[in-house]
């Protein structure tokens, strides 16, 4: 039986947990070796070198890549998921004096993935570089193998989330008031919530880096082609387009009644422009760029603010006096009224369902 500790060899050398000697000969100092990490790094370097060699052997054809990207944008199924639209805050309308919800749109994560496939010779890596009880840091790197240019992005992912309400037994770290003067609580996130946040953050970082590789003129052409494809599809069969959007939202647990609440009118009178708006919002929610709750709450509270301001501007009724005139219709209401009378279907007219 050996009398020395389990991590000390017969000659006094230090052994790692696997029983492998990790010291240099006497007088050479001590050097700890992580054999698993060294093997992983060697394998990664070998893979990157192989990809660089393939890039040199098969260089990118930009015109062929452009053709592939535009061809994908002509497919209605792809075009529907190629653009996102999300709320980005409110802006004051100087003519009315009210604050209106603003939106931004751009190429979606699905478009970025398709662009990378078409361009080729791009290396994408994801690696966790740090983690503790409060956050996790993930590094996403997109490298153009032909030009030897890389865009690394370190993404801090908090293990805490904001919620409008607190569940029983849930730990609360703080509280704040949002822009609508309602409380928001900072609570501990579950593992599923952390994973969801990480996937959304990584996808957005990948999209940002990927779009730097796509030539600007090709990107503009692609976005224009996407809009033309969707416009043609919606005009050809608007009812089928609406039903597909409804099914997409239903897959996220969002019902037609909630969509009517967002639109503030029945779905039977939806316009093609509103279909396109809903399609972009769906993609934004699906990709994790926004949440349906924030989109819906913003639309509802904006309408409530307008109604409150309108009510305050109307003088109170007096017995025996002539009632005040009705408020003029909005341009959207006027357009729907004209469309209903004319029975037409255009980009700014109603689309009755069967």
Tab-separated table of C-alpha atoms in Angstrom:
chain	number	residue	atom	x	y	z
A	1	UNK	CA	0.000	0.000	0.000
A	2	UNK	CA	1.332	3.482	-0.895
A	3	UNK	CA	1.788	5.913	2.021
A	4	UNK	CA	1.975	9.086	-0.125
A	5	UNK	CA	-1.135	11.215	-0.984
A	6	UNK	CA	-3.184	10.286	-4.029
A	7	UNK	CA	-1.996	13.328	-5.991
A	8	UNK	CA	1.731	12.731	-5.233
A	9	UNK	CA	3.629	10.150	-7.253
A	10	UNK	CA	6.288	7.748	-5.901
A	11	UNK	CA	9.062	10.125	-7.001
A	12	UNK	CA	7.414	13.207	-5.463
A	13	UNK	CA	5.934	14.425	-8.736
A	14	UNK	CA	2.509	16.108	-8.755
A	15	UNK	CA	-0.245	14.225	-10.521
A	16	UNK	CA	-3.437	15.760	-11.939
A	17	UNK	CA	-6.803	14.101	-11.078
A	18	UNK	CA	-6.345	11.723	-14.016
A	19	UNK	CA	-2.952	10.521	-12.693
A	20	UNK	CA	-0.880	12.291	-15.385
A	21	UNK	CA	2.423	13.860	-14.369
A	22	UNK	CA	2.230	17.654	-14.648
A	23	UNK	CA	5.677	18.738	-13.387
A	24	UNK	CA	8.866	19.333	-15.279
A	25	UNK	CA	12.082	17.561	-14.139
A	26	UNK	CA	13.725	18.925	-10.996
A	27	UNK	CA	15.098	22.437	-11.461
A	28	UNK	CA	12.778	23.206	-14.413
A	29	UNK	CA	9.845	24.602	-12.351
A	30	UNK	CA	6.201	23.471	-12.253
A	31	UNK	CA	3.866	23.757	-15.227
A	32	UNK	CA	0.208	22.709	-15.048
A	33	UNK	CA	-1.229	21.365	-18.290
A	34	UNK	CA	-4.943	21.158	-19.119
A	35	UNK	CA	-4.855	18.374	-21.679
A	36	UNK	CA	-8.560	18.640	-22.604
A	37	UNK	CA	-8.360	22.367	-23.313
A	38	UNK	CA	-5.115	21.967	-25.269
A	39	UNK	CA	-6.691	19.266	-27.447
A	40	UNK	CA	-9.781	21.408	-28.063
A	41	UNK	CA	-7.674	24.422	-29.055
A	42	UNK	CA	-5.551	22.302	-31.396
A	43	UNK	CA	-8.654	20.885	-33.053
A	44	UNK	CA	-10.151	24.374	-33.460
A	45	UNK	CA	-6.956	25.704	-35.033
A	46	UNK	CA	-6.833	22.784	-37.439
A	47	UNK	CA	-10.446	23.377	-38.474
A	48	UNK	CA	-9.904	27.097	-39.081
A	49	UNK	CA	-6.776	26.397	-41.164
A	50	UNK	CA	-8.730	23.891	-43.261
A	51	UNK	CA	-11.467	26.457	-43.867
A	52	UNK	CA	-8.923	29.080	-44.910
A	53	UNK	CA	-7.455	26.618	-47.387
A	54	UNK	CA	-10.884	25.842	-48.827
A	55	UNK	CA	-11.571	29.574	-49.172
A	56	UNK	CA	-8.362	29.968	-51.176
A	57	UNK	CA	-9.255	26.998	-53.378
A	58	UNK	CA	-12.867	28.086	-53.952
A	59	UNK	CA	-13.007	31.915	-53.838
A	60	UNK	CA	-16.326	33.699	-53.519
A	61	UNK	CA	-18.198	34.738	-56.640
A	62	UNK	CA	-19.995	37.934	-55.629
A	63	UNK	CA	-22.284	37.947	-58.680
A	64	UNK	CA	-23.302	34.355	-58.036
A	65	UNK	CA	-23.961	35.208	-54.372
A	66	UNK	CA	-26.079	38.206	-55.421
A	67	UNK	CA	-28.115	35.993	-57.741
A	68	UNK	CA	-28.742	33.465	-54.951
A	69	UNK	CA	-29.798	36.151	-52.447
A	70	UNK	CA	-32.217	37.845	-54.866
A	71	UNK	CA	-33.638	34.479	-55.923
A	72	UNK	CA	-34.372	33.686	-52.279
A	73	UNK	CA	-36.057	37.091	-51.887
A	74	UNK	CA	-38.410	36.240	-54.759
A	75	UNK	CA	-39.787	33.281	-52.802
A	76	UNK	CA	-42.876	34.436	-50.849
A	77	UNK	CA	-42.227	31.957	-48.051
A	78	UNK	CA	-38.758	33.377	-47.434
A	79	UNK	CA	-39.761	36.998	-47.998
A	80	UNK	CA	-42.362	36.750	-45.234
A	81	UNK	CA	-39.636	36.054	-42.677
A	82	UNK	CA	-36.881	38.245	-44.140
A	83	UNK	CA	-37.889	41.602	-42.589
A	84	UNK	CA	-38.603	42.446	-38.960
A	85	UNK	CA	-40.488	45.421	-37.548
A	86	UNK	CA	-40.363	46.419	-33.882
A	87	UNK	CA	-41.379	49.367	-31.694
A	88	UNK	CA	-38.505	51.647	-30.678
A	89	UNK	CA	-40.205	54.265	-28.523
A	90	UNK	CA	-42.459	57.238	-29.050
A	91	UNK	CA	-42.083	60.490	-30.946
A	92	UNK	CA	-44.120	63.628	-30.542
A	93	UNK	CA	-46.305	64.549	-33.503
A	94	UNK	CA	-45.885	68.306	-33.739
A	95	UNK	CA	-49.126	68.747	-35.711
A	96	UNK	CA	-51.329	66.955	-33.164
A	97	UNK	CA	-49.206	67.366	-30.053
A	98	UNK	CA	-49.564	63.658	-29.192
A	99	UNK	CA	-46.850	61.036	-28.715
A	100	UNK	CA	-47.002	58.303	-31.369
A	101	UNK	CA	-45.407	54.852	-31.369
A	102	UNK	CA	-42.417	54.600	-33.715
A	103	UNK	CA	-41.222	51.449	-35.491
A	104	UNK	CA	-37.983	50.392	-37.144
A	105	UNK	CA	-37.608	47.663	-39.747
A	106	UNK	CA	-34.651	45.878	-41.280
A	107	UNK	CA	-33.251	42.522	-42.442
A	108	UNK	CA	-34.169	39.695	-40.084
A	109	UNK	CA	-32.015	36.939	-38.659
A	110	UNK	CA	-33.369	34.539	-41.295
A	111	UNK	CA	-32.173	36.905	-44.029
A	112	UNK	CA	-28.707	37.134	-42.464
A	113	UNK	CA	-28.442	33.334	-42.346
A	114	UNK	CA	-29.453	33.036	-45.996
A	115	UNK	CA	-26.970	35.754	-46.975
A	116	UNK	CA	-24.120	33.932	-45.229
A	117	UNK	CA	-24.997	30.673	-47.004
A	118	UNK	CA	-25.056	32.446	-50.363
A	119	UNK	CA	-21.769	34.287	-49.813
A	120	UNK	CA	-19.871	31.302	-48.410
A	121	UNK	CA	-16.342	31.279	-46.963
A	122	UNK	CA	-17.529	32.633	-43.599
A	123	UNK	CA	-16.674	31.120	-40.216
A	124	UNK	CA	-19.146	31.595	-37.335
A	125	UNK	CA	-18.209	30.731	-33.745
A	126	UNK	CA	-19.930	30.942	-30.370
A	127	UNK	CA	-18.059	30.455	-27.076
A	128	UNK	CA	-18.915	31.090	-23.424
A	129	UNK	CA	-16.036	33.070	-21.884
A	130	UNK	CA	-17.378	33.856	-18.403
A	131	UNK	CA	-20.169	32.904	-16.009
A	132	UNK	CA	-21.106	33.655	-12.393
A	133	UNK	CA	-24.308	33.925	-10.336
A	134	UNK	CA	-25.344	37.207	-11.962
A	135	UNK	CA	-24.419	36.932	-15.629
A	136	UNK	CA	-23.012	34.858	-18.456
A	137	UNK	CA	-20.733	36.255	-21.176
A	138	UNK	CA	-20.795	34.674	-24.641
A	139	UNK	CA	-18.460	35.645	-27.488
A	140	UNK	CA	-19.860	35.430	-31.037
A	141	UNK	CA	-17.335	35.763	-33.863
A	142	UNK	CA	-18.080	36.051	-37.574
A	143	UNK	CA	-14.965	35.813	-39.771
A	144	UNK	CA	-14.689	36.489	-43.492
A	145	UNK	CA	-12.173	33.811	-44.480
A	146	UNK	CA	-11.322	35.417	-47.815
A	147	UNK	CA	-10.373	38.807	-46.369
A	148	UNK	CA	-9.187	37.507	-42.963
A	149	UNK	CA	-11.447	39.988	-41.180
A	150	UNK	CA	-13.357	39.016	-38.042
A	151	UNK	CA	-16.069	40.717	-36.014
A	152	UNK	CA	-16.061	39.326	-32.446
A	153	UNK	CA	-18.847	40.440	-30.112
A	154	UNK	CA	-18.985	39.721	-26.384
A	155	UNK	CA	-22.566	39.482	-25.155
A	156	UNK	CA	-23.330	39.827	-21.426
A	157	UNK	CA	-26.467	37.873	-20.538
A	158	UNK	CA	-28.005	38.809	-17.223
A	159	UNK	CA	-29.498	36.046	-15.107
A	160	UNK	CA	-32.244	38.425	-14.054
A	161	UNK	CA	-35.354	39.474	-15.968
A	162	UNK	CA	-37.913	42.250	-15.708
A	163	UNK	CA	-41.539	41.310	-15.127
A	164	UNK	CA	-44.695	43.351	-14.572
A	165	UNK	CA	-45.757	40.984	-11.769
A	166	UNK	CA	-44.040	38.685	-9.271
A	167	UNK	CA	-44.841	34.999	-8.831
A	168	UNK	CA	-45.107	33.455	-5.394
A	169	UNK	CA	-41.667	32.570	-4.033
A	170	UNK	CA	-39.848	34.482	-6.775
A	171	UNK	CA	-36.841	36.503	-5.597
A	172	UNK	CA	-37.039	40.233	-6.319
A	173	UNK	CA	-33.839	42.268	-6.714
A	174	UNK	CA	-35.320	45.674	-7.510
A	175	UNK	CA	-38.209	47.706	-8.862
A	176	UNK	CA	-38.651	50.661	-11.213
A	177	UNK	CA	-41.427	52.610	-12.919
A	178	UNK	CA	-41.706	52.328	-16.693
A	179	UNK	CA	-42.542	55.126	-19.145
A	180	UNK	CA	-46.255	54.546	-18.494
A	181	UNK	CA	-45.761	54.985	-14.729
A	182	UNK	CA	-46.361	51.310	-13.990
A	183	UNK	CA	-44.115	49.152	-11.758
A	184	UNK	CA	-41.608	46.723	-13.282
A	185	UNK	CA	-39.829	44.154	-11.079
A	186	UNK	CA	-36.322	42.730	-11.503
A	187	UNK	CA	-36.493	39.023	-10.609
A	188	UNK	CA	-34.302	35.934	-10.837
A	189	UNK	CA	-34.487	34.217	-14.221
A	190	UNK	CA	-35.072	30.510	-14.705
A	191	UNK	CA	-32.660	28.396	-16.745
A	192	UNK	CA	-35.119	28.343	-19.656
A	193	UNK	CA	-35.392	32.132	-19.570
A	194	UNK	CA	-31.600	32.471	-19.553
A	195	UNK	CA	-31.310	30.102	-22.521
A	196	UNK	CA	-33.995	32.026	-24.412
A	197	UNK	CA	-32.233	35.323	-23.726
A	198	UNK	CA	-28.910	33.853	-24.854
A	199	UNK	CA	-30.318	32.490	-28.110
A	200	UNK	CA	-31.975	35.813	-28.931
A	201	UNK	CA	-28.846	37.818	-28.090
A	202	UNK	CA	-26.562	35.506	-30.070
A	203	UNK	CA	-28.869	35.627	-33.100
A	204	UNK	CA	-28.947	39.428	-33.060
A	205	UNK	CA	-25.157	39.631	-32.743
A	206	UNK	CA	-24.817	37.179	-35.635
A	207	UNK	CA	-27.186	39.265	-37.761
A	208	UNK	CA	-25.283	42.490	-37.055
A	209	UNK	CA	-21.923	40.952	-37.945
A	210	UNK	CA	-23.257	39.086	-40.991
A	211	UNK	CA	-24.762	42.225	-42.529
A	212	UNK	CA	-21.298	43.825	-42.427
A	213	UNK	CA	-20.109	41.192	-44.894
A	214	UNK	CA	-22.999	41.616	-47.337
A	215	UNK	CA	-22.190	44.378	-49.879
A	216	UNK	CA	-24.399	47.420	-49.325
A	217	UNK	CA	-25.795	47.585	-52.861
A	218	UNK	CA	-26.795	43.907	-52.750
A	219	UNK	CA	-28.498	44.462	-49.384
A	220	UNK	CA	-30.550	47.360	-50.768
A	221	UNK	CA	-31.549	45.316	-53.810
A	222	UNK	CA	-32.578	42.426	-51.589
A	223	UNK	CA	-34.785	44.564	-49.327
A	224	UNK	CA	-36.484	46.118	-52.362
A	225	UNK	CA	-37.085	42.671	-53.863
A	226	UNK	CA	-38.563	41.412	-50.581
A	227	UNK	CA	-41.078	44.265	-50.464
A	228	UNK	CA	-42.052	43.719	-54.111
A	229	UNK	CA	-42.553	40.006	-53.489
A	230	UNK	CA	-44.767	40.594	-50.466
A	231	UNK	CA	-46.804	43.340	-52.167
A	232	UNK	CA	-47.486	41.119	-55.174
A	233	UNK	CA	-48.430	38.185	-52.966
A	234	UNK	CA	-50.801	40.208	-50.775
A	235	UNK	CA	-52.530	41.803	-53.759
A	236	UNK	CA	-52.972	38.444	-55.491
A	237	UNK	CA	-54.713	36.755	-52.553
A	238	UNK	CA	-55.138	39.113	-49.565
A	239	UNK	CA	-57.412	36.765	-47.640
A	240	UNK	CA	-54.884	33.928	-47.833
A	241	UNK	CA	-52.139	36.330	-46.720
A	242	UNK	CA	-54.191	37.381	-43.695
A	243	UNK	CA	-54.985	33.795	-42.728
A	244	UNK	CA	-51.303	32.891	-42.896
A	245	UNK	CA	-50.422	35.819	-40.620
A	246	UNK	CA	-53.146	34.758	-38.172
A	247	UNK	CA	-51.803	31.195	-38.125
A	248	UNK	CA	-48.275	32.497	-37.516
A	249	UNK	CA	-49.380	34.558	-34.506
A	250	UNK	CA	-51.445	31.644	-33.229
A	251	UNK	CA	-48.268	29.531	-33.142
A	252	UNK	CA	-46.899	32.062	-30.631
A	253	UNK	CA	-50.063	31.880	-28.518
A	254	UNK	CA	-51.413	35.207	-29.816
A	255	UNK	CA	-55.110	35.033	-30.698
A	256	UNK	CA	-57.049	36.917	-33.409
A	257	UNK	CA	-58.871	38.801	-30.626
A	258	UNK	CA	-55.551	40.221	-29.429
A	259	UNK	CA	-54.701	41.268	-32.984
A	260	UNK	CA	-58.035	43.078	-33.241
A	261	UNK	CA	-57.218	44.821	-29.974
A	262	UNK	CA	-53.904	45.924	-31.456
A	263	UNK	CA	-55.515	47.118	-34.705
A	264	UNK	CA	-58.513	48.659	-32.899
A	265	UNK	CA	-60.921	47.319	-35.486
A	266	UNK	CA	-62.233	43.914	-36.712
A	267	UNK	CA	-59.973	41.768	-38.851
A	268	UNK	CA	-62.602	41.802	-41.605
A	269	UNK	CA	-61.623	45.404	-42.393
A	270	UNK	CA	-57.849	44.970	-42.323
A	271	UNK	CA	-55.776	46.610	-45.066
A	272	UNK	CA	-52.768	45.173	-46.935
A	273	UNK	CA	-50.544	47.753	-45.220
A	274	UNK	CA	-51.698	46.471	-41.837
A	275	UNK	CA	-51.030	42.876	-42.922
A	276	UNK	CA	-47.470	43.855	-43.764
A	277	UNK	CA	-47.129	45.620	-40.415
A	278	UNK	CA	-48.349	42.543	-38.525
A	279	UNK	CA	-46.027	40.291	-40.515
A	280	UNK	CA	-43.003	42.369	-39.507
A	281	UNK	CA	-44.091	42.488	-35.857
A	282	UNK	CA	-44.518	38.711	-35.824
A	283	UNK	CA	-40.965	38.212	-37.081
A	284	UNK	CA	-39.654	40.638	-34.449
A	285	UNK	CA	-41.432	38.774	-31.644
A	286	UNK	CA	-40.341	35.379	-32.973
A	287	UNK	CA	-36.684	36.464	-33.193
A	288	UNK	CA	-36.745	37.918	-29.678
A	289	UNK	CA	-36.263	41.531	-30.771
A	290	UNK	CA	-39.453	42.516	-28.938
A	291	UNK	CA	-42.359	41.003	-27.010
A	292	UNK	CA	-46.012	40.926	-27.960
A	293	UNK	CA	-46.921	42.407	-24.578
A	294	UNK	CA	-44.770	45.475	-25.163
A	295	UNK	CA	-46.181	45.908	-28.678
A	296	UNK	CA	-49.801	45.557	-27.551
A	297	UNK	CA	-49.409	47.672	-24.415
A	298	UNK	CA	-47.775	50.436	-26.431
A	299	UNK	CA	-50.614	50.510	-28.978
A	300	UNK	CA	-53.370	50.418	-26.334
A	301	UNK	CA	-51.824	53.080	-24.113
A	302	UNK	CA	-51.221	55.314	-27.111
A	303	UNK	CA	-54.910	55.126	-28.042
A	304	UNK	CA	-55.958	55.748	-24.444
A	305	UNK	CA	-53.769	58.841	-24.317
A	306	UNK	CA	-55.303	60.132	-27.555
A	307	UNK	CA	-58.859	59.485	-26.330
A	308	UNK	CA	-58.120	61.209	-23.029
A	309	UNK	CA	-56.710	64.233	-24.795
A	310	UNK	CA	-59.656	64.316	-27.192
A	311	UNK	CA	-62.142	64.117	-24.313
A	312	UNK	CA	-60.434	66.946	-22.463
A	313	UNK	CA	-60.610	69.146	-25.571
A	314	UNK	CA	-64.391	68.682	-26.049
A	315	UNK	CA	-66.561	71.229	-24.151
A	316	UNK	CA	-69.166	69.766	-21.742
A	317	UNK	CA	-72.746	69.522	-22.951
A	318	UNK	CA	-75.212	72.187	-21.686
A	319	UNK	CA	-78.955	71.565	-21.244
A	320	UNK	CA	-80.835	72.957	-24.205
A	321	UNK	CA	-77.669	73.750	-26.098
A	322	UNK	CA	-76.672	72.299	-29.408
A	323	UNK	CA	-74.411	69.259	-28.854
A	324	UNK	CA	-70.805	69.747	-29.941
A	325	UNK	CA	-69.925	68.436	-33.407
A	326	UNK	CA	-68.442	64.995	-33.688
A	327	UNK	CA	-64.688	64.668	-33.931
A	328	UNK	CA	-63.487	64.366	-37.532
A	329	UNK	CA	-62.565	60.937	-38.759
A	330	UNK	CA	-58.922	59.929	-38.983
A	331	UNK	CA	-57.439	59.358	-42.473
A	332	UNK	CA	-57.507	55.592	-41.856
A	333	UNK	CA	-61.221	55.710	-40.880
A	334	UNK	CA	-62.020	57.825	-43.937
A	335	UNK	CA	-60.165	55.394	-46.193
A	336	UNK	CA	-62.054	52.416	-44.775
A	337	UNK	CA	-65.380	54.235	-45.204
A	338	UNK	CA	-64.627	55.072	-48.839
A	339	UNK	CA	-63.500	51.514	-49.525
A	340	UNK	CA	-66.630	50.083	-47.924
A	341	UNK	CA	-68.827	52.299	-50.118
A	342	UNK	CA	-66.934	51.630	-53.326
A	343	UNK	CA	-66.337	47.929	-52.703
A	344	UNK	CA	-62.770	48.159	-53.928
A	345	UNK	CA	-59.628	46.392	-52.701
A	346	UNK	CA	-56.427	48.370	-52.948
A	347	UNK	CA	-53.415	48.964	-50.724
A	348	UNK	CA	-55.349	51.525	-48.655
A	349	UNK	CA	-58.806	49.920	-48.725
A	350	UNK	CA	-60.569	47.268	-46.729
A	351	UNK	CA	-60.257	43.551	-47.420
A	352	UNK	CA	-63.475	41.773	-46.305
A	353	UNK	CA	-63.058	38.125	-45.420
A	354	UNK	CA	-65.360	35.379	-46.618
